[in-house]
C-alpha positions as MATLAB code, in Angstrom:
seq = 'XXXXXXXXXXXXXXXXXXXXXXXXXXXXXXXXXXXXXXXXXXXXXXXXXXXXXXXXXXXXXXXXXXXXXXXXXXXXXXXXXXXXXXXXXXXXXXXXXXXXXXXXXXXXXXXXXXXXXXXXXXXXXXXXXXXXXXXXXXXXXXXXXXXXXXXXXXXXXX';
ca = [
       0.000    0.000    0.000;
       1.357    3.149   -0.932;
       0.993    6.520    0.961;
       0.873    8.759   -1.743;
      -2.540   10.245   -2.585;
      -3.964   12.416   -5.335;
      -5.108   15.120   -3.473;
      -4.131   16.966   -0.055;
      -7.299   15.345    1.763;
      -6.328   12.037    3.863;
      -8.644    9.276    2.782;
     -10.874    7.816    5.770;
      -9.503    5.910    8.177;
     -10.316    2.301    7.954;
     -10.004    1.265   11.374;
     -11.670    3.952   14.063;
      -9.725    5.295   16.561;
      -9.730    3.445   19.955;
      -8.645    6.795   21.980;
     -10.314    9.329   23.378;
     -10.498   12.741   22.186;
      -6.512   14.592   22.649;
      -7.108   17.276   25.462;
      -7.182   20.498   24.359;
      -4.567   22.970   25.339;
      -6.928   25.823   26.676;
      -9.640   25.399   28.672;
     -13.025   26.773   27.549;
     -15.167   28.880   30.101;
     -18.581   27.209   31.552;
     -21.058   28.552   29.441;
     -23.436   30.963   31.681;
     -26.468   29.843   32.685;
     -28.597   30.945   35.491;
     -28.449   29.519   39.162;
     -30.572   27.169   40.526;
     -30.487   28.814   43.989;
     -30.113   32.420   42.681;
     -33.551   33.956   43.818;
     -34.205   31.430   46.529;
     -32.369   33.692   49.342;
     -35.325   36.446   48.521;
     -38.074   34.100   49.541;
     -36.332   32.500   52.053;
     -37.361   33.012   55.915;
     -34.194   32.042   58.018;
     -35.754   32.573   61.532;
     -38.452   30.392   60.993;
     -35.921   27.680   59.585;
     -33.522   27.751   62.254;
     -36.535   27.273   64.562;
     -37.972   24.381   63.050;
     -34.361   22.949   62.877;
     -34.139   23.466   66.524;
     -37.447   21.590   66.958;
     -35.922   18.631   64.796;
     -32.961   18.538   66.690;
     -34.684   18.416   70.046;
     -36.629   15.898   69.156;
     -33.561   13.824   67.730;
     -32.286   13.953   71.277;
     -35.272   12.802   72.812;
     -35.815    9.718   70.395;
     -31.955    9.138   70.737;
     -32.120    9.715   74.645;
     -34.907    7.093   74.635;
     -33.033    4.348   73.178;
     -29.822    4.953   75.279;
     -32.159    4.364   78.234;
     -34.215    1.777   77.056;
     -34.662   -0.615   79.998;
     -33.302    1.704   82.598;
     -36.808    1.149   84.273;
     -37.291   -2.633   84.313;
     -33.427   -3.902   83.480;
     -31.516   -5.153   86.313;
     -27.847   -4.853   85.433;
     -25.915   -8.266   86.323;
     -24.295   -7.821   89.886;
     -26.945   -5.457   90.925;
     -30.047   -5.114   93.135;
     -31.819   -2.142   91.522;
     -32.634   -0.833   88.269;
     -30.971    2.162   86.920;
     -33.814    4.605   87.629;
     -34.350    3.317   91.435;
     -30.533    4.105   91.738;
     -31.071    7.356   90.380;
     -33.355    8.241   92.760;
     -31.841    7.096   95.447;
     -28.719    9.302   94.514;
     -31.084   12.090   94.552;
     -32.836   11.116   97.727;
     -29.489   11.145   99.376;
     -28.410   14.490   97.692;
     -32.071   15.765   98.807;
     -31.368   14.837  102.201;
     -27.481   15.800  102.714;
     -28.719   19.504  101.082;
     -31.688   20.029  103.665;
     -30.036   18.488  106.862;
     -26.377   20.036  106.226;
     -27.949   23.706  105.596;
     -30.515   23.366  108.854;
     -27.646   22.624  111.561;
     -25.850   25.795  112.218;
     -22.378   24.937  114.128;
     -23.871   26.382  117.249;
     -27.213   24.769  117.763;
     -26.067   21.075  116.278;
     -26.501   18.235  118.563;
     -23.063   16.357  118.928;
     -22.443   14.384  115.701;
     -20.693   10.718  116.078;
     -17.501   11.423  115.853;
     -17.731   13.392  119.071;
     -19.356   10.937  121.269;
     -16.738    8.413  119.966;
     -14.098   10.834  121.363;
     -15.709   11.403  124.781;
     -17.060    7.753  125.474;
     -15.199    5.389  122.848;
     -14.565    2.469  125.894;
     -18.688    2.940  126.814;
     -19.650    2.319  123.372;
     -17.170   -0.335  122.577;
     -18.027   -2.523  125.965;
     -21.793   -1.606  125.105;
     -21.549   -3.018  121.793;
     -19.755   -6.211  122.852;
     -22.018   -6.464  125.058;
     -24.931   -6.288  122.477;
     -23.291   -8.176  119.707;
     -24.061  -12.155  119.062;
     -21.115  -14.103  118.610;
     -21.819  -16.058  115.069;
     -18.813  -18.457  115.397;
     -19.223  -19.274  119.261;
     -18.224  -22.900  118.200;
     -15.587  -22.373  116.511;
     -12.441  -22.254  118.195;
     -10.421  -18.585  118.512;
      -7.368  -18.779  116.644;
      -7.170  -14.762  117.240;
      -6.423  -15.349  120.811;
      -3.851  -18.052  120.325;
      -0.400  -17.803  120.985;
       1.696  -17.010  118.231;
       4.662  -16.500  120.381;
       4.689  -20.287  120.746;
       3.856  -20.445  117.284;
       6.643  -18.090  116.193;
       9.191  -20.688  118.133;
       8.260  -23.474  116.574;
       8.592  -22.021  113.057;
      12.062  -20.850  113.748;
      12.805  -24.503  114.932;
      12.695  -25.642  111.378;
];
């Protein structure tokens, strides 16, 4: 096959080009053409849609607050006695009650708390509460009360 032709004008090409398109060397500005959003900010009332966005978000956090605590009411953890809520309000029975009792005793006018009666009668109380207290392991012998002097010498005969 011979590549000279009769004219100036390439024949066709047999086989089509497998390529893309070459880039071209300048890029060509975006033809103009109006914006979707361009009048929108004239009809637009931003109050009203940050409030109903606040509404949506509040009640995201309620629906989200409701699963975290799903069961906290009826659930008793493993380990545990009470449900999450009852120890909640126990927490804030005990806050409830340190608040009112620690700001109605002045320093003056407050009986003696039990730190001071341990300091003025600590060998009453103690004898009292022996006294008082059942002893569980009565049958068992008292290895307390032993003597681990004799003990002590018998280990260093070894």
């Amino acid at each position: 096959m011979s590549t000279a032709t009769p004219s100036l004008i390439t024949p066709p090409v047999l086989f089509p080009r497998l390529f893309p398109n070459a880039p071209k060397p300048h890029l060509r500005p975006l033809l103009p053409y109006p914006s979707p959003y361009g009048r929108l900010n004239a009809f637009r009332d931003l109050n009203r849609e940050m409030d109903d966005l606040s509404d949506e978000e509040r009640e995201y956090e309620e629906l989200r607050e409701g699963v975290n605590h799903r069961g906290a009411t009826f659930i008793v953890p493993v380990g545990r006695n009470l449900t999450a809520q009852e120890e909640k309000n126990d927490a804030e029975e005990e806050d409830d009650e340190s608040t009112t009792s620690g700001s109605s005793n002045n320093e003056s006018t407050a009986p003696p708390t039990e730190a001071d009666e341990d300091e003025e009668g600590s060998d009453e109380d103690s004898e009292e509460d022996d006294e008082d207290a059942v002893d569980m392991d009565a049958s068992m012998e008292d290895l307390d009360e032993a003597d681990l002097d004799g003990d002590m010498e018998d280990m260093d005969g070894l």
